[in-house]
Each structure stands twice: as structure tokens, then as C-alpha cells.
PDB file of C-alpha atoms and ligand atoms in Angstrom:
ATOM      1  CA  UNK A 782      23.693  45.485 -22.078  1.00 51.00           C
ATOM      2  CA  UNK A 783      22.412  45.392 -18.509  1.00 58.00           C
ATOM      3  CA  UNK A 784      18.808  46.129 -17.639  1.00 65.00           C
ATOM      4  CA  UNK A 785      18.342  49.150 -15.392  1.00 69.00           C
ATOM      5  CA  UNK A 786      14.599  49.331 -15.153  1.00 76.00           C
ATOM      6  CA  UNK A 787      13.575  48.613 -11.567  1.00 81.00           C
ATOM      7  CA  UNK A 788       9.879  47.864 -11.548  1.00 93.00           C
ATOM      8  CA  UNK A 789       7.073  45.388 -11.126  1.00 96.00           C
ATOM      9  CA  UNK A 790       5.215  44.578 -14.327  1.00 97.00           C
ATOM     10  CA  UNK A 791       1.727  43.160 -13.920  1.00 98.00           C
ATOM     11  CA  UNK A 792      -1.221  41.998 -15.945  1.00 98.00           C
ATOM     12  CA  UNK A 793      -4.571  42.640 -14.321  1.00 98.00           C
ATOM     13  CA  UNK A 794      -8.315  42.852 -14.705  1.00 98.00           C
ATOM     14  CA  UNK A 795     -10.255  45.661 -13.041  1.00 97.00           C
ATOM     15  CA  UNK A 796     -12.826  43.609 -11.134  1.00 96.00           C
ATOM     16  CA  UNK A 797     -15.954  42.981 -13.121  1.00 93.00           C
ATOM     17  CA  UNK A 798     -14.589  44.603 -16.286  1.00 95.00           C
ATOM     18  CA  UNK A 799     -13.612  41.454 -18.171  1.00 95.00           C
ATOM     19  CA  UNK A 800     -10.686  43.437 -19.605  1.00 96.00           C
ATOM     20  CA  UNK A 801      -7.096  42.251 -19.304  1.00 97.00           C
ATOM     21  CA  UNK A 802      -4.745  45.221 -18.969  1.00 97.00           C
ATOM     22  CA  UNK A 803      -0.996  45.501 -18.521  1.00 97.00           C
ATOM     23  CA  UNK A 804       0.655  47.858 -16.135  1.00 96.00           C
ATOM     24  CA  UNK A 805       3.280  48.776 -13.588  1.00 96.00           C
ATOM     25  CA  UNK A 806       2.606  48.203  -9.912  1.00 96.00           C
ATOM     26  CA  UNK A 807       3.573  51.144  -7.721  1.00 93.00           C
ATOM     27  CA  UNK A 808       2.946  50.184  -4.101  1.00 92.00           C
ATOM     28  CA  UNK A 809      -0.819  49.670  -3.902  1.00 95.00           C
ATOM     29  CA  UNK A 810      -1.633  51.141  -7.311  1.00 96.00           C
ATOM     30  CA  UNK A 811      -1.670  49.557 -10.755  1.00 96.00           C
ATOM     31  CA  UNK A 812      -0.766  52.049 -13.477  1.00 95.00           C
ATOM     32  CA  UNK A 813      -1.945  50.944 -16.894  1.00 96.00           C
ATOM     33  CA  UNK A 814       0.600  50.752 -19.712  1.00 95.00           C
ATOM     34  CA  UNK A 815      -0.729  52.007 -23.038  1.00 94.00           C
ATOM     35  CA  UNK A 816       2.038  52.042 -25.582  1.00 93.00           C
ATOM     36  CA  UNK A 817       1.854  51.522 -29.339  1.00 93.00           C
ATOM     37  CA  UNK A 818       2.910  47.987 -30.152  1.00 94.00           C
ATOM     38  CA  UNK A 819       2.583  46.751 -26.571  1.00 96.00           C
ATOM     39  CA  UNK A 820      -0.503  44.565 -26.307  1.00 95.00           C
ATOM     40  CA  UNK A 821       0.898  42.382 -23.532  1.00 97.00           C
ATOM     41  CA  UNK A 822       3.914  42.116 -21.261  1.00 97.00           C
ATOM     42  CA  UNK A 823       5.766  39.974 -23.793  1.00 97.00           C
ATOM     43  CA  UNK A 824       5.819  43.065 -26.031  1.00 97.00           C
ATOM     44  CA  UNK A 825       6.998  45.304 -23.185  1.00 96.00           C
ATOM     45  CA  UNK A 826       9.897  43.132 -22.051  1.00 95.00           C
ATOM     46  CA  UNK A 827      11.078  42.670 -25.622  1.00 95.00           C
ATOM     47  CA  UNK A 828      11.423  46.445 -26.100  1.00 94.00           C
ATOM     48  CA  UNK A 829      14.143  48.398 -24.276  1.00 92.00           C
ATOM     49  CA  UNK A 830      12.294  51.584 -25.239  1.00 93.00           C
ATOM     50  CA  UNK A 831       9.052  50.370 -23.683  1.00 94.00           C
ATOM     51  CA  UNK A 832      10.848  49.233 -20.529  1.00 93.00           C
ATOM     52  CA  UNK A 833      12.600  52.572 -20.201  1.00 92.00           C
ATOM     53  CA  UNK A 834       9.335  54.421 -20.749  1.00 91.00           C
ATOM     54  CA  UNK A 835       7.622  52.442 -18.002  1.00 91.00           C
ATOM     55  CA  UNK A 836      10.510  52.666 -15.558  1.00 86.00           C
ATOM     56  CA  UNK A 837      11.350  56.348 -15.733  1.00 81.00           C
ATOM     57  CA  UNK A 838       7.850  57.464 -14.802  1.00 76.00           C
ATOM     58  CA  UNK A 839       6.866  58.553 -18.293  1.00 77.00           C
ATOM     59  CA  UNK A 840       4.087  55.997 -18.170  1.00 82.00           C
ATOM     60  CA  UNK A 841       1.016  57.903 -17.085  1.00 86.00           C
ATOM     61  CA  UNK A 842      -1.859  55.557 -17.794  1.00 92.00           C
ATOM     62  CA  UNK A 843      -5.051  55.071 -15.853  1.00 95.00           C
ATOM     63  CA  UNK A 844      -4.570  54.191 -12.191  1.00 96.00           C
ATOM     64  CA  UNK A 845      -6.389  51.466 -10.313  1.00 97.00           C
ATOM     65  CA  UNK A 846      -6.181  50.623  -6.645  1.00 97.00           C
ATOM     66  CA  UNK A 847      -4.552  47.226  -6.363  1.00 97.00           C
ATOM     67  CA  UNK A 848      -7.387  45.909  -4.215  1.00 97.00           C
ATOM     68  CA  UNK A 849      -9.834  46.738  -7.012  1.00 97.00           C
ATOM     69  CA  UNK A 850      -8.163  44.506  -9.581  1.00 98.00           C
ATOM     70  CA  UNK A 851      -7.541  40.804 -10.058  1.00 98.00           C
ATOM     71  CA  UNK A 852      -3.948  39.990 -10.935  1.00 98.00           C
ATOM     72  CA  UNK A 853      -3.587  37.715 -13.969  1.00 98.00           C
ATOM     73  CA  UNK A 854      -0.752  35.517 -15.153  1.00 98.00           C
ATOM     74  CA  UNK A 855       1.884  38.030 -16.314  1.00 98.00           C
ATOM     75  CA  UNK A 856       2.754  35.987 -19.403  1.00 98.00           C
ATOM     76  CA  UNK A 857       0.420  34.083 -21.702  1.00 96.00           C
ATOM     77  CA  UNK A 858       2.356  33.058 -24.777  1.00 96.00           C
ATOM     78  CA  UNK A 859       5.921  31.999 -24.037  1.00 97.00           C
ATOM     79  CA  UNK A 860       7.532  30.227 -26.950  1.00 98.00           C
ATOM     80  CA  UNK A 861       9.224  27.971 -24.417  1.00 98.00           C
ATOM     81  CA  UNK A 862       8.751  26.953 -20.808  1.00 98.00           C
ATOM     82  CA  UNK A 863      11.950  25.206 -19.748  1.00 98.00           C
ATOM     83  CA  UNK A 864      12.281  23.625 -16.337  1.00 98.00           C
ATOM     84  CA  UNK A 865      15.099  22.297 -14.206  1.00 98.00           C
ATOM     85  CA  UNK A 866      14.599  19.081 -12.299  1.00 95.00           C
ATOM     86  CA  UNK A 867      16.782  17.904  -9.436  1.00 95.00           C
ATOM     87  CA  UNK A 868      18.445  21.288  -8.919  1.00 98.00           C
ATOM     88  CA  UNK A 869      18.383  21.566  -5.116  1.00 97.00           C
ATOM     89  CA  UNK A 870      20.584  19.406  -2.876  1.00 94.00           C
ATOM     90  CA  UNK A 871      17.829  18.972  -0.301  1.00 95.00           C
ATOM     91  CA  UNK A 872      15.364  17.764  -2.955  1.00 95.00           C
ATOM     92  CA  UNK A 873      17.921  15.301  -4.325  1.00 96.00           C
ATOM     93  CA  UNK A 874      18.367  13.907  -0.820  1.00 95.00           C
ATOM     94  CA  UNK A 875      14.648  13.496  -0.210  1.00 95.00           C
ATOM     95  CA  UNK A 876      14.152  11.594  -3.468  1.00 93.00           C
ATOM     96  CA  UNK A 877      17.376   9.586  -2.988  1.00 94.00           C
ATOM     97  CA  UNK A 878      19.198  10.646  -6.149  1.00 94.00           C
ATOM     98  CA  UNK A 879      22.785  11.691  -6.826  1.00 94.00           C
ATOM     99  CA  UNK A 880      23.571  15.213  -7.953  1.00 94.00           C
ATOM    100  CA  UNK A 881      23.568  15.348 -11.770  1.00 95.00           C
ATOM    101  CA  UNK A 882      26.734  16.570 -13.476  1.00 96.00           C
ATOM    102  CA  UNK A 883      24.714  18.688 -15.928  1.00 97.00           C
ATOM    103  CA  UNK A 884      21.303  20.363 -15.659  1.00 97.00           C
ATOM    104  CA  UNK A 885      18.295  18.025 -15.898  1.00 96.00           C
ATOM    105  CA  UNK A 886      15.839  19.769 -18.202  1.00 98.00           C
ATOM    106  CA  UNK A 887      12.243  19.181 -19.154  1.00 97.00           C
ATOM    107  CA  UNK A 888       9.368  21.324 -20.395  1.00 98.00           C
ATOM    108  CA  UNK A 889       5.796  22.239 -19.583  1.00 98.00           C
ATOM    109  CA  UNK A 890       3.239  23.250 -22.186  1.00 98.00           C
ATOM    110  CA  UNK A 891       1.741  26.754 -22.241  1.00 98.00           C
ATOM    111  CA  UNK A 892      -1.782  25.514 -21.415  1.00 98.00           C
ATOM    112  CA  UNK A 893      -0.446  25.065 -17.861  1.00 98.00           C
ATOM    113  CA  UNK A 894      -0.298  28.821 -17.252  1.00 98.00           C
ATOM    114  CA  UNK A 895      -2.628  30.024 -14.510  1.00 98.00           C
ATOM    115  CA  UNK A 896      -2.907  33.334 -12.698  1.00 98.00           C
ATOM    116  CA  UNK A 897      -1.605  34.055  -9.204  1.00 98.00           C
ATOM    117  CA  UNK A 898      -5.008  33.422  -7.598  1.00 98.00           C
ATOM    118  CA  UNK A 899      -6.565  31.041 -10.129  1.00 98.00           C
ATOM    119  CA  UNK A 900      -7.634  27.533  -9.116  1.00 98.00           C
ATOM    120  CA  UNK A 901      -5.479  24.494  -9.808  1.00 98.00           C
ATOM    121  CA  UNK A 902      -7.917  22.141 -11.523  1.00 97.00           C
ATOM    122  CA  UNK A 903      -7.868  18.458 -10.630  1.00 97.00           C
ATOM    123  CA  UNK A 904      -7.592  16.537 -13.917  1.00 95.00           C
ATOM    124  CA  UNK A 905     -10.039  13.747 -14.529  1.00 93.00           C
ATOM    125  CA  UNK A 906      -7.186  11.568 -15.797  1.00 93.00           C
ATOM    126  CA  UNK A 907      -4.975  12.217 -12.760  1.00 92.00           C
ATOM    127  CA  UNK A 908      -7.080  12.938  -9.697  1.00 91.00           C
ATOM    128  CA  UNK A 909      -4.995  11.464  -6.889  1.00 91.00           C
ATOM    129  CA  UNK A 910      -1.283  12.302  -6.757  1.00 96.00           C
ATOM    130  CA  UNK A 911      -1.114  16.024  -7.366  1.00 98.00           C
ATOM    131  CA  UNK A 912       1.960  17.681  -5.950  1.00 98.00           C
ATOM    132  CA  UNK A 913       3.336  21.195  -5.614  1.00 98.00           C
ATOM    133  CA  UNK A 914       6.830  22.499  -6.402  1.00 98.00           C
ATOM    134  CA  UNK A 915       7.513  26.123  -5.485  1.00 98.00           C
ATOM    135  CA  UNK A 916      10.130  27.582  -7.824  1.00 98.00           C
ATOM    136  CA  UNK A 917      11.959  30.739  -8.782  1.00 98.00           C
ATOM    137  CA  UNK A 918      11.108  31.465 -12.424  1.00 98.00           C
ATOM    138  CA  UNK A 919      13.110  33.806 -14.630  1.00 98.00           C
ATOM    139  CA  UNK A 920      12.025  35.457 -17.862  1.00 98.00           C
ATOM    140  CA  UNK A 921      14.180  36.065 -20.899  1.00 98.00           C
ATOM    141  CA  UNK A 922      14.185  39.625 -22.288  1.00 96.00           C
ATOM    142  CA  UNK A 923      16.566  39.416 -25.252  1.00 96.00           C
ATOM    143  CA  UNK A 924      17.067  36.996 -28.078  1.00 97.00           C
ATOM    144  CA  UNK A 925      20.266  35.018 -27.676  1.00 98.00           C
ATOM    145  CA  UNK A 926      22.008  31.783 -28.520  1.00 98.00           C
ATOM    146  CA  UNK A 927      25.290  30.291 -27.322  1.00 98.00           C
ATOM    147  CA  UNK A 928      25.330  32.883 -24.577  1.00 98.00           C
ATOM    148  CA  UNK A 929      28.599  33.001 -22.592  1.00 98.00           C
ATOM    149  CA  UNK A 930      28.222  32.367 -18.870  1.00 98.00           C
ATOM    150  CA  UNK A 931      29.529  35.827 -18.007  1.00 98.00           C
ATOM    151  CA  UNK A 932      26.811  37.491 -20.111  1.00 98.00           C
ATOM    152  CA  UNK A 933      23.936  35.168 -19.287  1.00 98.00           C
ATOM    153  CA  UNK A 934      22.224  37.336 -16.679  1.00 97.00           C
ATOM    154  CA  UNK A 935      22.085  40.213 -19.176  1.00 96.00           C
ATOM    155  CA  UNK A 936      19.496  38.145 -21.061  1.00 97.00           C
ATOM    156  CA  UNK A 937      17.247  37.752 -18.018  1.00 97.00           C
ATOM    157  CA  UNK A 938      14.849  40.665 -17.632  1.00 96.00           C
ATOM    158  CA  UNK A 939      12.766  39.615 -14.645  1.00 97.00           C
ATOM    159  CA  UNK A 940      11.991  37.042 -12.023  1.00 98.00           C
ATOM    160  CA  UNK A 941       8.704  35.712 -10.729  1.00 98.00           C
ATOM    161  CA  UNK A 942       7.235  32.843  -8.721  1.00 98.00           C
ATOM    162  CA  UNK A 943       5.876  29.627 -10.207  1.00 98.00           C
ATOM    163  CA  UNK A 944       4.339  26.416  -8.936  1.00 98.00           C
ATOM    164  CA  UNK A 945       5.438  23.431 -11.041  1.00 98.00           C
ATOM    165  CA  UNK A 946       2.333  21.380 -10.283  1.00 98.00           C
ATOM    166  CA  UNK A 947       2.817  17.709 -11.091  1.00 98.00           C
ATOM    167  CA  UNK A 948       0.635  14.610 -11.385  1.00 97.00           C
ATOM    168  CA  UNK A 949       3.100  12.162  -9.822  1.00 97.00           C
ATOM    169  CA  UNK A 950       1.265   9.106 -11.082  1.00 94.00           C
ATOM    170  CA  UNK A 951       1.789  10.291 -14.669  1.00 95.00           C
ATOM    171  CA  UNK A 952       5.320  11.550 -14.084  1.00 94.00           C
ATOM    172  CA  UNK A 953       6.579   8.409 -12.388  1.00 91.00           C
ATOM    173  CA  UNK A 954       4.128   5.536 -12.812  1.00 90.00           C
ATOM    174  CA  UNK A 955       3.230   5.650 -16.487  1.00 93.00           C
ATOM    175  CA  UNK A 956       5.353   3.368 -18.690  1.00 93.00           C
ATOM    176  CA  UNK A 957       8.836   4.963 -18.812  1.00 91.00           C
ATOM    177  CA  UNK A 958       7.482   7.996 -16.956  1.00 92.00           C
ATOM    178  CA  UNK A 959       5.665  10.915 -18.544  1.00 94.00           C
ATOM    179  CA  UNK A 960       7.428  14.030 -17.272  1.00 95.00           C
ATOM    180  CA  UNK A 961       6.085  16.348 -19.969  1.00 96.00           C
ATOM    181  CA  UNK A 962       2.472  15.165 -19.717  1.00 97.00           C
ATOM    182  CA  UNK A 963       2.517  14.692 -15.950  1.00 97.00           C
ATOM    183  CA  UNK A 964       3.469  18.342 -15.610  1.00 98.00           C
ATOM    184  CA  UNK A 965       1.321  19.760 -18.421  1.00 98.00           C
ATOM    185  CA  UNK A 966      -2.307  19.380 -17.383  1.00 97.00           C
ATOM    186  CA  UNK A 967      -4.309  22.621 -17.658  1.00 97.00           C
ATOM    187  CA  UNK A 968      -3.576  25.103 -14.820  1.00 98.00           C
ATOM    188  CA  UNK A 969      -0.443  23.213 -13.699  1.00 98.00           C
ATOM    189  CA  UNK A 970       1.721  26.348 -13.702  1.00 98.00           C
ATOM    190  CA  UNK A 971       0.356  29.160 -11.572  1.00 98.00           C
ATOM    191  CA  UNK A 972       2.733  32.090 -12.050  1.00 98.00           C
ATOM    192  CA  UNK A 973       3.124  35.664 -10.812  1.00 98.00           C
ATOM    193  CA  UNK A 974       2.122  37.867  -9.098  1.00 98.00           C
ATOM    194  CA  UNK A 975       4.437  40.238 -11.028  1.00 98.00           C
ATOM    195  CA  UNK A 976       7.450  40.222 -13.305  1.00 97.00           C
ATOM    196  CA  UNK A 977      10.008  41.921 -11.108  1.00 96.00           C
ATOM    197  CA  UNK A 978      12.992  43.243 -12.994  1.00 95.00           C
ATOM    198  CA  UNK A 979      16.334  41.974 -11.754  1.00 93.00           C
ATOM    199  CA  UNK A 980      17.626  45.413 -10.795  1.00 88.00           C
ATOM    200  CA  UNK A 981      14.707  45.596  -8.328  1.00 87.00           C
ATOM    201  CA  UNK A 982      15.839  42.384  -6.625  1.00 94.00           C
ATOM    202  CA  UNK A 983      18.655  41.084  -4.446  1.00 95.00           C
ATOM    203  CA  UNK A 984      20.974  38.639  -6.278  1.00 96.00           C
ATOM    204  CA  UNK A 985      19.018  35.641  -7.573  1.00 97.00           C
ATOM    205  CA  UNK A 986      21.052  33.246  -5.436  1.00 97.00           C
ATOM    206  CA  UNK A 987      20.105  35.026  -2.218  1.00 97.00           C
ATOM    207  CA  UNK A 988      16.310  34.735  -2.275  1.00 97.00           C
ATOM    208  CA  UNK A 989      14.177  32.718   0.128  1.00 98.00           C
ATOM    209  CA  UNK A 990      11.604  30.380  -1.383  1.00 98.00           C
ATOM    210  CA  UNK A 991       8.631  29.114   0.627  1.00 98.00           C
ATOM    211  CA  UNK A 992       5.614  26.929   0.032  1.00 98.00           C
ATOM    212  CA  UNK A 993       2.713  26.618   2.455  1.00 98.00           C
ATOM    213  CA  UNK A 994      -0.184  24.210   2.078  1.00 98.00           C
ATOM    214  CA  UNK A 995      -3.243  25.209   4.096  1.00 98.00           C
ATOM    215  CA  UNK A 996      -0.957  27.490   6.096  1.00 98.00           C
ATOM    216  CA  UNK A 997       1.548  24.747   6.974  1.00 98.00           C
ATOM    217  CA  UNK A 998       5.137  25.284   5.807  1.00 98.00           C
ATOM    218  CA  UNK A 999       6.195  22.545   3.399  1.00 98.00           C
ATOM    219  CA  UNK A1000       9.159  24.126   1.615  1.00 98.00           C
ATOM    220  CA  UNK A1001      11.531  26.780   2.943  1.00 98.00           C
ATOM    221  CA  UNK A1002      14.929  27.129   1.283  1.00 98.00           C
ATOM    222  CA  UNK A1003      17.407  29.637  -0.046  1.00 98.00           C
ATOM    223  CA  UNK A1004      17.935  29.839  -3.790  1.00 98.00           C
ATOM    224  CA  UNK A1005      21.675  29.702  -3.088  1.00 97.00           C
ATOM    225  CA  UNK A1006      21.156  25.969  -2.626  1.00 97.00           C
ATOM    226  CA  UNK A1007      20.688  25.482  -6.379  1.00 98.00           C
ATOM    227  CA  UNK A1008      23.240  23.185  -7.998  1.00 98.00           C
ATOM    228  CA  UNK A1009      23.100  25.159 -11.230  1.00 98.00           C
ATOM    229  CA  UNK A1010      22.522  28.881 -10.867  1.00 98.00           C
ATOM    230  CA  UNK A1011      20.471  31.025 -13.209  1.00 98.00           C
ATOM    231  CA  UNK A1012      23.457  32.147 -15.309  1.00 98.00           C
ATOM    232  CA  UNK A1013      24.643  28.564 -15.798  1.00 98.00           C
ATOM    233  CA  UNK A1014      21.141  27.429 -16.745  1.00 98.00           C
ATOM    234  CA  UNK A1015      20.630  30.231 -19.277  1.00 98.00           C
ATOM    235  CA  UNK A1016      24.014  29.664 -20.877  1.00 98.00           C
ATOM    236  CA  UNK A1017      23.495  25.882 -20.987  1.00 98.00           C
ATOM    237  CA  UNK A1018      20.040  26.101 -22.553  1.00 98.00           C
ATOM    238  CA  UNK A1019      21.171  28.664 -25.109  1.00 98.00           C
ATOM    239  CA  UNK A1020      23.645  26.158 -26.500  1.00 98.00           C
ATOM    240  CA  UNK A1021      20.620  24.117 -27.587  1.00 98.00           C
ATOM    241  CA  UNK A1022      17.875  26.562 -28.465  1.00 98.00           C
ATOM    242  CA  UNK A1023      17.696  30.252 -29.248  1.00 98.00           C
ATOM    243  CA  UNK A1024      16.196  31.967 -26.226  1.00 98.00           C
ATOM    244  CA  UNK A1025      13.601  34.628 -26.967  1.00 98.00           C
ATOM    245  CA  UNK A1026      11.811  37.361 -25.016  1.00 97.00           C
ATOM    246  CA  UNK A1027       9.044  35.855 -22.930  1.00 97.00           C
ATOM    247  CA  UNK A1028      10.643  32.451 -22.567  1.00 98.00           C
ATOM    248  CA  UNK A1029      10.207  31.223 -19.002  1.00 98.00           C
ATOM    249  CA  UNK A1030      12.719  29.130 -17.092  1.00 98.00           C
ATOM    250  CA  UNK A1031      11.732  27.357 -13.869  1.00 98.00           C
ATOM    251  CA  UNK A1032      14.831  26.734 -11.793  1.00 98.00           C
ATOM    252  CA  UNK A1033      13.849  23.713  -9.719  1.00 98.00           C
ATOM    253  CA  UNK A1034      12.347  23.030  -6.330  1.00 98.00           C
ATOM    254  CA  UNK A1035      13.829  22.376  -2.870  1.00 98.00           C
ATOM    255  CA  UNK A1036      12.916  19.677  -0.339  1.00 97.00           C
ATOM    256  CA  UNK A1037       9.427  19.291   1.041  1.00 97.00           C
ATOM    257  CA  UNK A1038       7.374  18.152  -1.938  1.00 98.00           C
ATOM    258  CA  UNK A1039       4.342  16.090  -0.970  1.00 97.00           C
ATOM    259  CA  UNK A1040       5.562  12.794  -2.403  1.00 96.00           C
ATOM    260  CA  UNK A1041       8.703  12.864  -0.247  1.00 96.00           C
ATOM    261  CA  UNK A1042       6.972  13.511   3.083  1.00 96.00           C
ATOM    262  CA  UNK A1043       6.270  10.667   5.512  1.00 94.00           C
ATOM    263  CA  UNK A1044       3.420  10.044   5.198  1.00 96.00           C
ATOM    264  CA  UNK A1045       3.054  11.411   1.681  1.00 96.00           C
ATOM    265  CA  UNK A1046       0.855  14.483   1.381  1.00 97.00           C
ATOM    266  CA  UNK A1047      -0.705  14.953  -2.018  1.00 98.00           C
ATOM    267  CA  UNK A1048      -2.967  17.857  -2.858  1.00 98.00           C
ATOM    268  CA  UNK A1049      -6.710  17.411  -2.547  1.00 97.00           C
ATOM    269  CA  UNK A1050      -9.767  19.441  -3.404  1.00 97.00           C
ATOM    270  CA  UNK A1051     -10.000  22.564  -1.274  1.00 97.00           C
ATOM    271  CA  UNK A1052      -6.292  22.722  -0.393  1.00 98.00           C
ATOM    272  CA  UNK A1053      -4.677  26.127  -0.726  1.00 98.00           C
ATOM    273  CA  UNK A1054      -1.067  26.321  -1.933  1.00 98.00           C
ATOM    274  CA  UNK A1055       0.885  29.506  -1.303  1.00 98.00           C
ATOM    275  CA  UNK A1056       4.301  29.927  -2.946  1.00 98.00           C
ATOM    276  CA  UNK A1057       6.305  32.987  -1.930  1.00 98.00           C
ATOM    277  CA  UNK A1058       9.587  34.648  -2.785  1.00 98.00           C
ATOM    278  CA  UNK A1059      10.128  38.026  -1.179  1.00 94.00           C
ATOM    279  CA  UNK A1060      10.205  40.698  -2.445  1.00 95.00           C
ATOM    280  CA  UNK A1061       8.511  39.287  -5.551  1.00 97.00           C
ATOM    281  CA  UNK A1062       5.392  38.212  -3.671  1.00 97.00           C
ATOM    282  CA  UNK A1063       3.063  35.230  -3.478  1.00 98.00           C
ATOM    283  CA  UNK A1064       0.874  33.106  -5.672  1.00 98.00           C
ATOM    284  CA  UNK A1065      -2.035  31.558  -3.780  1.00 98.00           C
ATOM    285  CA  UNK A1066      -4.006  28.858  -5.560  1.00 98.00           C
ATOM    286  CA  UNK A1067      -6.791  26.604  -4.373  1.00 98.00           C
ATOM    287  CA  UNK A1068      -7.126  23.061  -5.671  1.00 98.00           C
ATOM    288  CA  UNK A1069     -10.488  22.616  -7.299  1.00 97.00           C
ATOM    289  CA  UNK A1070     -12.470  19.899  -9.009  1.00 93.00           C
ATOM    290  CA  UNK A1071     -13.078  20.597 -12.663  1.00 72.00           C
ATOM    291  CA  UNK A1072     -16.296  22.504 -13.067  1.00 61.00           C
ATOM    292  CA  UNK A1073     -17.077  21.498 -16.633  1.00 53.00           C
TER     293      UNK A1073
HETATM  294 MG1  LIG B2151       9.919  21.396 -10.760  1.00 86.07          MG
END
């Protein structure tokens, strides 16, 4: 099965309403999705019928001007967030490591999810070495295990943009390194602004990924630079764990992370991080001290 539902799926809050809605973005309008059994986008992407309904124009929900809503994280309850480390040649060079012969995989916890304009909160336990990693994220739409390489992209329903925010002191300086915890503080995965179905996109290895901090370009690379492409990653992971709709896979980051610059440039309160992949869009997040 191949997905043929070109569209941008969003989750949004009409400003001031306090209500989280799901919908389809059509240019500068958000069209609400109201379908039985579809409370969130995880339900929509898991249902070929719901996807077809939304894509063929049958969806005729309430319309909101895009500038009157706040976009929210498109997904809230992935069973798994799986992440590739060391997957771009330029990033390997800047950290002085050899190319791995198999994917290097770690995870983030779901408490990391933040919306496309939400703040990145500075953790009390890790205030100093916060770093950004702009990444192409893909979302699984079908349940599968031991997926052959040639079929792997059929299991990917959409792509989006993610920032794999990392507390480098936890990741690298704690005894033996704490990759999971160093990457799992609250708000450490801004994601969005939309789930863009693959048939709406150029091939996943031909996208341009950028990260700007306070307007200054830090990362700018083509996704064709990945050592392991999306199909290889999906097939590899599915040999270990059953992949399910809503699972998110972050595919790694290119050169230009703050810890590899000279001098190093970690994130500080008030910094704004903008991660972009066209035509998916941008997530723009400001680093903020914890308010509570
Ligand atoms: Mg990363």
C-alpha cells in the first residue's frame, strides 16, 4: 500500500479558546477535522479511511484563519520516539568520530514534546550546556515488524521538523553518559508545524534542513547527506520493535551543533531557535527559564 493523501495535518488552538482541535491546513486556513473515532492526529493517521476523507475534500469542518490560531505539537502520545545519532557525515567530522557501520539509535521520552512555537524550558538540573539539533522527523502510519527495505517507506505516512534539544553535560559528562536523560528533559523536542504526508513532499533524501539561532545560520545541509536513509532506518528498527501508527523517528542532525563550534555556543535564556525544512515549514522556539 502506498499513501496517496497529499495534505498538511495540524493540531491547533483557536486563540483564547483553550480548545485543542485537529485539522487540515489549506494555504492560510485551518479546516477542522471532526470524524467519529478521531480525537487526535494519531487516530487520523492510523485510519486509511480518515486520511482519504480528509484528503479528497470531503472534510468540511469549521474554518479558521491560520493567523487566528496557535499551532500545537501535531502528536502527543507516540508509543515510541526513536532517534538516530551520528547519521550525517558532516556531524561525524565535527565531533571527530568514524562513520558507524549500523544505525546508532537512542530514544527520547514523550514528556519532551513541545509545540512549534512553545518555549524550550531551561532545566534546573542542567542549566548550562543546552544544544540544538535540527532534524527531519518521520511518522509511522501502519503497524509493521520486520519490514523489508523495499517496503519501508510505505509505512511512513508523514514528515515533520523536530529539534532534538540536548543537555550536553548530562549526555556526555555524567558517569558513562546519559543519552536518554540528557535528551529527555521537559520540552526538549519541539515538533511541527504540520504532519506533511509524503506524497506532498519531494523525496526525503532531497530536502534542505536549516537551523538558525537568533537569526544566525548554524546548520544548513541536505538530507541526502544521511548515512542511513529513512527506508533503511525504518527497516532496521522494525527488526527490533513493532512499529505502530504515531511512532516518531528522528533521523539525525548535520554539522553546526553548538558544542562543535569554536568557540562553543550553547543556548541561553532568550535565544530563539528556528529549525526549517521546506516545504514542511519551521518550528521557532525561544529558550526560557522555568516559570514554576
Ligand atoms: Mg539528534
